Tab-separated table of C-alpha atoms and ligand atoms in Angstrom:
chain	number	residue	atom	x	y	z
A	1	MET	CA	14.095	15.119	11.752
A	2	SER	CA	17.733	15.226	11.082
A	3	ARG	CA	19.711	11.907	11.040
A	4	THR	CA	23.299	11.440	12.044
A	5	ALA	CA	25.601	9.363	9.813
A	6	PRO	CA	25.879	6.452	12.248
A	7	ASP	CA	22.017	6.384	12.452
A	8	GLN	CA	21.908	6.090	8.695
A	9	GLY	CA	24.650	3.418	8.613
A	10	LEU	CA	22.814	1.252	11.216
A	11	ASP	CA	19.490	1.616	9.295
A	12	ARG	CA	21.146	0.595	6.067
A	13	VAL	CA	22.667	-2.512	7.738
A	14	LEU	CA	19.305	-3.405	9.036
A	15	ASP	CA	17.758	-3.098	5.544
A	16	ARG	CA	20.525	-5.221	3.894
A	17	THR	CA	20.271	-8.004	6.282
A	18	VAL	CA	16.605	-8.329	5.597
A	19	LEU	CA	16.026	-10.781	8.526
A	20	LEU	CA	16.714	-7.966	11.032
A	21	GLY	CA	15.298	-4.911	9.073
A	22	TYR	CA	11.962	-6.527	8.104
A	23	SER	CA	11.415	-8.021	11.572
A	24	ARG	CA	9.980	-6.502	14.790
A	25	LEU	CA	13.667	-5.979	15.837
A	26	GLY	CA	14.272	-3.565	12.930
A	27	TYR	CA	11.113	-1.722	13.741
A	28	ALA	CA	12.067	-1.496	17.455
A	29	ILE	CA	15.611	-0.169	16.771
A	30	ARG	CA	14.516	2.303	14.171
A	31	ARG	CA	11.412	3.478	16.201
A	32	ARG	CA	13.619	4.648	19.077
A	33	ARG	CA	15.209	7.004	16.679
A	34	TRP	CA	12.193	8.544	15.037
A	35	ALA	CA	9.835	9.104	17.808
A	36	GLU	CA	9.917	12.945	17.273
A	37	SER	CA	8.743	12.464	13.733
A	38	ASP	CA	5.250	11.069	14.654
A	39	PRO	CA	2.558	12.936	12.788
A	40	ARG	CA	0.932	15.627	14.949
A	41	PRO	CA	-2.128	14.341	16.833
A	42	GLY	CA	-5.219	15.292	15.148
A	43	SER	CA	-3.340	15.937	11.822
A	44	LEU	CA	-5.885	14.197	9.790
A	45	ALA	CA	-8.854	15.812	11.488
A	46	GLY	CA	-11.466	16.856	8.855
A	47	ARG	CA	-9.895	14.725	6.291
A	48	THR	CA	-11.276	11.648	4.511
A	49	ALA	CA	-9.519	8.330	3.757
A	50	VAL	CA	-10.105	5.255	1.757
A	51	VAL	CA	-8.384	2.049	2.598
A	52	THR	CA	-8.856	-0.899	0.324
A	53	GLY	CA	-8.731	-4.406	2.053
A	54	GLY	CA	-9.369	-2.602	5.402
A	55	GLY	CA	-11.165	-5.564	6.868
A	56	SER	CA	-7.953	-7.394	8.199
A	57	GLY	CA	-4.248	-7.453	8.831
A	58	LEU	CA	-2.342	-4.404	7.677
A	59	GLY	CA	-5.499	-2.742	6.275
A	60	GLU	CA	-7.204	-2.959	9.603
A	61	ALA	CA	-4.095	-1.441	11.376
A	62	THR	CA	-4.080	1.276	8.804
A	63	VAL	CA	-7.618	2.179	9.245
A	64	LEU	CA	-6.945	2.372	13.006
A	65	GLY	CA	-3.829	4.519	12.632
A	66	LEU	CA	-5.648	7.046	10.105
A	67	ALA	CA	-8.677	7.174	12.474
A	68	ARG	CA	-6.477	7.937	15.424
A	69	LEU	CA	-5.277	10.898	13.722
A	70	GLY	CA	-8.721	12.226	13.093
A	71	ALA	CA	-9.671	10.916	9.609
A	72	ARG	CA	-12.971	9.784	8.494
A	73	VAL	CA	-12.177	6.369	6.900
A	74	HIS	CA	-13.939	4.446	4.370
A	75	VAL	CA	-13.165	0.674	4.646
A	76	LEU	CA	-13.297	-0.883	1.282
A	77	VAL	CA	-13.773	-4.560	1.379
A	78	ARG	CA	-15.128	-7.579	-0.700
A	79	SER	CA	-17.324	-8.823	2.073
A	80	PRO	CA	-18.702	-6.358	4.738
A	81	GLU	CA	-19.790	-9.482	6.704
A	82	ARG	CA	-16.276	-10.687	6.926
A	83	ALA	CA	-14.821	-7.282	7.693
A	84	ALA	CA	-17.368	-6.579	10.537
A	85	PRO	CA	-15.251	-7.991	13.365
A	86	ALA	CA	-12.312	-6.013	12.343
A	87	VAL	CA	-14.275	-2.785	12.178
A	88	ALA	CA	-15.797	-3.600	15.607
A	89	ARG	CA	-12.197	-4.105	17.053
A	90	ILE	CA	-11.106	-0.686	15.718
A	91	GLU	CA	-14.155	1.066	17.124
A	92	ARG	CA	-13.579	-0.632	20.489
A	93	VAL	CA	-9.938	0.666	20.560
A	94	LEU	CA	-10.929	4.112	19.516
A	95	ARG	CA	-13.663	4.249	22.222
A	96	VAL	CA	-11.222	2.937	24.861
A	97	GLU	CA	-8.713	5.658	23.814
A	98	GLY	CA	-11.469	8.194	24.226
A	99	ARG	CA	-11.496	9.116	20.443
A	100	THR	CA	-14.441	9.528	18.136
A	101	ALA	CA	-13.949	8.643	14.459
A	102	GLU	CA	-16.283	7.821	11.540
A	103	LEU	CA	-15.776	4.506	9.899
A	104	LEU	CA	-17.748	3.555	6.952
A	105	THR	CA	-17.581	0.072	5.506
A	106	GLU	CA	-18.194	-0.198	1.722
A	107	ARG	CA	-18.292	-3.203	-0.702
A	108	CYS	CA	-15.695	-2.900	-3.519
A	109	ASP	CA	-13.704	-5.730	-5.098
A	110	VAL	CA	-10.666	-3.818	-6.434
A	111	SER	CA	-9.981	-6.535	-9.037
A	112	ASP	CA	-13.368	-5.841	-10.584
A	113	PRO	CA	-13.600	-2.604	-12.885
A	114	ALA	CA	-17.364	-2.546	-12.647
A	115	MET	CA	-17.262	-2.519	-8.877
A	116	ILE	CA	-14.575	0.158	-8.840
A	117	ASP	CA	-16.462	2.397	-11.300
A	118	ALA	CA	-19.740	1.990	-9.283
A	119	PHE	CA	-18.060	2.831	-6.020
A	120	ALA	CA	-16.137	5.838	-7.452
A	121	GLU	CA	-18.983	7.309	-9.194
A	122	ASP	CA	-21.266	6.953	-6.052
A	123	PHE	CA	-18.443	8.368	-3.736
A	124	CYS	CA	-17.675	11.350	-6.007
A	125	ALA	CA	-21.390	12.250	-6.159
A	126	ARG	CA	-21.984	12.335	-2.396
A	127	ASP	CA	-22.549	15.639	-0.646
A	128	GLY	CA	-23.988	17.164	-3.759
A	129	GLY	CA	-20.786	16.301	-5.670
A	130	ARG	CA	-18.547	18.113	-3.160
A	131	THR	CA	-16.873	15.040	-1.322
A	132	ALA	CA	-13.160	15.316	-1.066
A	133	LEU	CA	-10.813	12.548	-0.680
A	134	ASP	CA	-7.558	13.278	0.950
A	135	VAL	CA	-5.828	9.879	1.544
A	136	LEU	CA	-6.121	6.632	-0.624
A	137	VAL	CA	-4.344	3.522	0.612
A	138	HIS	CA	-4.079	0.769	-1.978
A	139	ASN	CA	-3.629	-2.096	0.519
A	140	ALA	CA	-5.797	-5.050	-0.728
A	141	GLY	CA	-3.626	-7.900	-1.541
A	142	VAL	CA	-3.637	-11.548	-2.544
A	143	MET	CA	-1.118	-14.364	-3.350
A	144	PRO	CA	-3.157	-17.040	-5.219
A	145	PRO	CA	-1.612	-20.443	-5.084
A	146	GLU	CA	-2.638	-21.269	-8.701
A	147	ARG	CA	-2.927	-18.802	-11.672
A	148	THR	CA	-6.274	-17.255	-11.204
A	149	GLU	CA	-7.992	-14.562	-13.331
A	150	SER	CA	-10.087	-11.528	-12.335
A	151	VAL	CA	-13.600	-11.076	-13.817
A	152	GLU	CA	-12.060	-9.284	-16.755
A	153	GLY	CA	-9.557	-12.157	-17.403
A	154	HIS	CA	-6.329	-10.565	-15.875
A	155	GLU	CA	-3.907	-12.448	-13.656
A	156	LEU	CA	-5.319	-11.899	-10.143
A	157	SER	CA	-2.267	-10.454	-8.321
A	158	VAL	CA	-1.774	-7.918	-11.138
A	159	ALA	CA	-5.446	-7.162	-11.283
A	160	THR	CA	-5.578	-6.496	-7.467
A	161	HIS	CA	-2.228	-4.814	-6.890
A	162	VAL	CA	-1.841	-2.833	-10.029
A	163	LEU	CA	-4.695	-2.549	-12.523
A	164	GLY	CA	-7.455	-2.070	-9.973
A	165	PRO	CA	-5.609	0.538	-7.891
A	166	ILE	CA	-4.720	2.510	-11.009
A	167	ARG	CA	-8.298	2.509	-12.107
A	168	LEU	CA	-9.596	3.261	-8.635
A	169	THR	CA	-7.351	6.317	-8.528
A	170	GLU	CA	-8.376	7.520	-12.096
A	171	GLN	CA	-12.106	7.133	-11.218
A	172	LEU	CA	-11.758	8.994	-7.894
A	173	LEU	CA	-9.932	11.942	-9.412
A	174	PRO	CA	-12.941	14.399	-8.962
A	175	ALA	CA	-12.781	13.678	-5.239
A	176	LEU	CA	-9.006	13.544	-5.037
A	177	ARG	CA	-8.752	17.041	-6.810
A	178	ARG	CA	-11.144	18.468	-4.261
A	179	SER	CA	-8.647	17.740	-1.325
A	180	GLU	CA	-7.637	21.105	0.114
A	181	HIS	CA	-4.304	19.972	0.984
A	182	GLY	CA	-3.301	17.971	-2.012
A	183	ALA	CA	-4.343	14.270	-1.930
A	184	ARG	CA	-1.912	11.397	-1.038
A	185	GLN	CA	-2.028	7.854	-2.290
A	186	VAL	CA	-0.055	5.089	-0.858
A	187	PHE	CA	0.597	1.619	-2.564
A	188	VAL	CA	1.365	-1.185	-0.112
A	189	ALA	CA	4.015	-3.198	-1.823
A	190	SER	CA	6.389	-5.962	-0.508
A	191	GLY	CA	10.085	-6.410	0.175
A	192	GLY	CA	9.619	-9.549	-1.810
A	193	MET	CA	9.705	-7.367	-4.983
A	194	TYR	CA	13.472	-7.058	-4.571
A	195	THR	CA	13.661	-10.736	-5.802
A	196	GLN	CA	12.041	-9.971	-9.137
A	197	PRO	CA	12.647	-7.859	-12.258
A	198	LEU	CA	9.892	-6.003	-14.097
A	199	PRO	CA	8.098	-8.602	-16.208
A	200	VAL	CA	7.714	-6.337	-19.284
A	201	ASP	CA	7.392	-9.390	-21.750
A	202	ASP	CA	4.983	-11.403	-19.565
A	203	PRO	CA	3.029	-9.063	-17.192
A	204	GLU	CA	0.260	-11.639	-16.619
A	205	PHE	CA	2.482	-14.702	-15.989
A	206	GLU	CA	1.368	-16.631	-19.134
A	207	GLN	CA	4.628	-18.309	-19.675
A	208	GLY	CA	6.432	-20.861	-17.569
A	209	THR	CA	5.175	-22.642	-14.492
A	210	TYR	CA	3.028	-20.264	-12.351
A	211	GLN	CA	4.284	-19.714	-8.795
A	212	GLY	CA	1.987	-17.466	-6.579
A	213	ALA	CA	4.858	-15.989	-4.623
A	214	VAL	CA	6.755	-15.003	-7.881
A	215	ALA	CA	3.602	-13.433	-9.433
A	216	TYR	CA	2.956	-11.624	-6.334
A	217	ALA	CA	6.525	-10.310	-6.084
A	218	ARG	CA	6.404	-9.189	-9.811
A	219	SER	CA	3.149	-7.354	-9.306
A	220	LYS	CA	4.728	-5.438	-6.301
A	221	ARG	CA	7.686	-4.632	-8.473
A	222	MET	CA	5.447	-3.137	-10.957
A	223	GLN	CA	3.984	-0.791	-8.268
A	224	VAL	CA	7.459	0.327	-7.345
A	225	GLU	CA	8.501	0.911	-10.868
A	226	LEU	CA	5.378	2.621	-11.874
A	227	ALA	CA	5.423	5.128	-8.934
A	228	PRO	CA	7.349	7.824	-10.743
A	229	ILE	CA	5.128	7.561	-13.858
A	230	LEU	CA	2.043	7.696	-11.797
A	231	ASP	CA	3.415	10.717	-9.960
A	232	ARG	CA	3.869	12.454	-13.466
A	233	ARG	CA	0.484	11.501	-14.410
A	234	TRP	CA	-1.316	12.770	-11.312
A	235	SER	CA	0.880	15.439	-9.806
A	236	PRO	CA	-0.980	18.042	-11.888
A	237	ASP	CA	-4.044	17.108	-9.912
A	238	ARG	CA	-1.913	17.747	-6.709
A	239	ILE	CA	-1.953	13.923	-5.878
A	240	SER	CA	1.336	12.622	-4.332
A	241	THR	CA	2.088	9.028	-4.915
A	242	PHE	CA	4.076	6.796	-2.568
A	243	VAL	CA	4.844	3.107	-2.487
A	244	MET	CA	5.922	1.428	0.785
A	245	HIS	CA	6.695	-1.990	2.090
A	246	PRO	CA	5.664	-3.129	5.601
A	247	GLY	CA	8.405	-5.647	6.402
A	248	TRP	CA	7.090	-8.968	7.746
A	249	ALA	CA	3.842	-8.675	9.786
A	250	ASP	CA	1.771	-11.224	11.405
A	251	THR	CA	-1.503	-11.055	9.572
A	252	PRO	CA	-4.314	-13.465	8.413
A	253	GLY	CA	-2.912	-13.090	4.870
A	254	LEU	CA	0.605	-14.065	5.771
A	255	ALA	CA	-0.725	-17.090	7.712
A	256	ARG	CA	-2.760	-18.230	4.700
A	257	SER	CA	-0.298	-17.543	2.036
A	258	LEU	CA	3.074	-18.629	3.748
A	259	PRO	CA	2.128	-20.872	6.552
A	260	ALA	CA	5.683	-22.470	6.868
A	261	PHE	CA	7.310	-19.102	6.830
A	262	ARG	CA	5.061	-17.839	9.546
A	263	THR	CA	5.662	-20.810	11.683
A	264	LEU	CA	9.451	-20.428	11.385
A	265	SER	CA	9.557	-16.619	11.845
A	266	ARG	CA	6.706	-16.015	14.200
A	267	PRO	CA	8.763	-14.649	17.061
A	268	LEU	CA	10.247	-12.092	14.667
A	269	LEU	CA	7.091	-10.968	12.885
A	270	ARG	CA	5.919	-7.470	13.442
A	271	PRO	CA	2.479	-6.762	14.801
A	272	ALA	CA	0.261	-5.388	12.068
A	273	GLU	CA	0.347	-1.993	13.523
A	274	GLU	CA	4.133	-1.696	13.071
A	275	GLY	CA	3.861	-2.982	9.452
A	276	ALA	CA	1.174	-0.279	8.768
A	277	ASP	CA	3.091	2.557	10.441
A	278	THR	CA	4.838	3.841	7.335
A	279	ALA	CA	1.592	3.943	5.278
A	280	VAL	CA	-0.092	5.954	8.076
A	281	TRP	CA	3.127	8.172	8.336
A	282	LEU	CA	3.113	8.901	4.652
A	283	ALA	CA	-0.565	9.807	4.672
A	284	ALA	CA	-0.109	12.386	7.563
A	285	THR	CA	3.497	13.550	8.001
A	286	GLU	CA	4.351	17.197	7.130
A	287	PRO	CA	5.799	18.348	4.959
A	288	THR	CA	4.570	16.110	2.247
A	289	PRO	CA	7.523	13.704	1.312
A	290	PRO	CA	8.835	13.696	-2.115
A	291	SER	CA	6.283	11.967	-4.601
A	292	GLY	CA	6.725	9.069	-6.801
A	293	THR	CA	9.038	7.368	-4.159
A	294	PHE	CA	9.510	3.986	-2.340
A	295	TRP	CA	9.636	3.807	1.487
A	296	HIS	CA	10.081	1.359	4.417
A	297	ASP	CA	10.147	2.357	8.079
A	298	ARG	CA	9.636	6.051	7.379
A	299	ARG	CA	12.722	6.322	5.151
A	300	GLN	CA	13.042	6.449	1.392
A	301	ARG	CA	14.676	3.096	0.108
A	302	PRO	CA	16.526	1.909	-2.985
A	303	THR	CA	14.163	0.224	-5.500
A	304	SER	CA	16.878	-2.426	-6.438
A	305	TYR	CA	19.945	-3.845	-4.750
A	306	ARG	CA	20.940	-5.928	-7.788
A	307	SER	CA	21.335	-4.737	-11.423
A	308	ALA	CA	19.496	-7.857	-12.512
A	309	THR	CA	16.270	-6.549	-11.044
A	310	ARG	CA	16.682	-2.879	-12.232
A	311	PRO	CA	14.533	-2.159	-15.309
A	312	GLY	CA	16.321	-1.395	-18.589
A	313	ARG	CA	15.873	1.899	-20.483
A	314	GLY	CA	12.109	2.365	-21.426
A	315	GLU	CA	10.943	-0.848	-19.636
A	316	ALA	CA	8.948	1.025	-17.042
A	317	GLU	CA	7.259	3.194	-19.879
A	318	ALA	CA	6.514	0.115	-21.815
A	319	LEU	CA	4.992	-1.766	-18.742
A	320	TRP	CA	2.994	1.406	-18.140
A	321	SER	CA	1.553	1.444	-21.654
A	322	TRP	CA	0.327	-2.076	-21.077
A	323	ALA	CA	-1.059	-1.413	-17.477
A	324	ALA	CA	-2.848	1.787	-18.650
A	325	ALA	CA	-4.545	-0.081	-21.376
A	326	ALA	CA	-5.208	-3.178	-19.339
A	327	ALA	CA	-6.726	-0.922	-16.569
A	328	GLY	CA	-8.980	0.635	-19.141
A	329	LEU	CA	-7.576	4.154	-18.896
A	330	ASP	CA	-8.231	6.542	-21.701
A	331	GLY	CA	-4.459	6.751	-22.612
A	332	PRO	CA	-1.159	6.233	-20.857
B	401	NAP	N1	1.788	-9.396	6.093
B	401	NAP	C1	2.993	-9.053	5.538
B	401	NAP	O1	4.068	-9.395	6.008
B	401	NAP	C2	3.132	-8.321	4.279
B	401	NAP	C3	4.378	-8.181	3.728
B	401	NAP	C4	4.554	-7.295	2.555
B	401	NAP	C5	3.338	-7.034	1.995
B	401	NAP	N2	2.243	-7.085	2.486
B	401	NAP	C6	1.029	-6.560	1.853
B	401	NAP	O2	0.177	-5.959	2.740
B	401	NAP	C7	-1.182	-5.876	2.236
B	401	NAP	C8	-2.019	-6.405	3.247
B	401	NAP	O3	-1.691	-7.753	3.518
B	401	NAP	P1	-2.026	-8.507	4.883
B	401	NAP	O4	-0.722	-9.135	5.158
B	401	NAP	O5	-2.641	-7.578	5.827
B	401	NAP	O6	-2.945	-9.571	4.274
B	401	NAP	P2	-4.602	-9.809	4.631
B	401	NAP	O7	-4.727	-10.009	6.163
B	401	NAP	O8	-4.986	-10.988	3.826
B	401	NAP	O9	-5.223	-8.597	4.128
B	401	NAP	C9	-5.560	-8.383	2.853
B	401	NAP	C10	-6.917	-7.797	2.668
B	401	NAP	O10	-7.061	-7.448	1.300
B	401	NAP	C11	-8.451	-7.814	1.004
B	401	NAP	N3	-8.601	-8.163	-0.485
B	401	NAP	C12	-7.975	-8.994	-1.176
B	401	NAP	N4	-8.434	-8.854	-2.506
B	401	NAP	C13	-9.250	-7.926	-2.604
B	401	NAP	C14	-10.060	-7.232	-3.600
B	401	NAP	N5	-9.999	-7.742	-4.881
B	401	NAP	N6	-10.841	-6.196	-3.233
B	401	NAP	C15	-10.817	-5.717	-1.962
B	401	NAP	N7	-10.183	-6.299	-0.967
B	401	NAP	C16	-9.515	-7.321	-1.219
B	401	NAP	C17	-8.717	-9.107	1.786
B	401	NAP	O11	-10.153	-9.126	1.974
B	401	NAP	P3	-10.869	-10.584	2.000
B	401	NAP	O12	-11.379	-10.817	3.320
B	401	NAP	O13	-12.048	-10.350	1.063
B	401	NAP	O14	-9.897	-11.688	1.506
B	401	NAP	C18	-7.960	-8.725	3.042
B	401	NAP	O15	-8.841	-8.085	3.998
B	401	NAP	C19	-1.129	-6.562	0.985
B	401	NAP	O16	-1.132	-5.728	-0.178
B	401	NAP	C20	0.148	-7.448	1.019
B	401	NAP	O17	0.549	-7.774	-0.174
B	401	NAP	C21	2.041	-7.834	3.647
């Protein structure tokens, strides 16, 4: 869709004011201008998607959005029992809308390499080793109040948002390569990453007083800065890499992690479906948007607004060397 200069100017103002752009107001204003860019109905028919953390909040809304477009969706969760009400809600909505879609709930803690490997090995071997994966949404997220470590001893927000997703993609490569159309992976980051530089010297928050929101924002900054590197790694396999941020959405995770913020901003928070919109759009829109890029509300966004948060020369590559080793990849 072509955009006029006043459109782009308004969009930029919304983005810079944060309060407006990230809220339901920003979504409502932009939405009026992009209706014709909605993915074609049925655009994901016959395609398979995996959504991590699909048992609540934005993940649930992403599963619904992908299923509405016809995808078969594997809902990856730590606890199928906890996710059951969300999956039932999605199935109910699809039924009421007269759609049929296949949802499969699977157990996988994405901070645990052993569980990632077991899931990926099993997934890739299905259908006599012919299973293809077209869409992979790295949505699972945490904001631990105290410094917490994964089973492998990595700080939990980095393990969940960076190391696990990298390993999951790598282990799913056989299925991703089989995507007829070229697979797409989407990382769900956060606008909070704008506040933090890349923590090249202390990626696991071992120095200073741990603050969950800072650790969280740093790990989301890593997702954004690694996107071009991940694109270079996996574009030969015809995998496109996108990072997006959802704005502020009213989800169980937000209520748990930032209760005071939620109370104050509740009238402005987006419903989860609006927060998930760009992840679904990136998975389905044609032509495929440029890979290795950062998005919000269906538009590519700057990765930094201040020079203090922009990585210096070689810093993203240094972080990648660390991350590839910490994720257990064969080499960066
Ligand atoms: N809501 C917002 O305004 C907002 C803003 C910016 C970014 N985000 C990002 O959006 C994503 C979704 O967040 P949300 O707001 O929807 O929060 P949420 O309701 O807490 O959803 C997060 C989901 O991730 C799952 N999860 C956590 N750790 C996992 C792991 N190791 N393996 C598998 N699943 C795991 C959780 O499952 P359990 O039931 O097992 O805990 C939960 O279902 C996160 O990446 C978050 O950082 C949200």
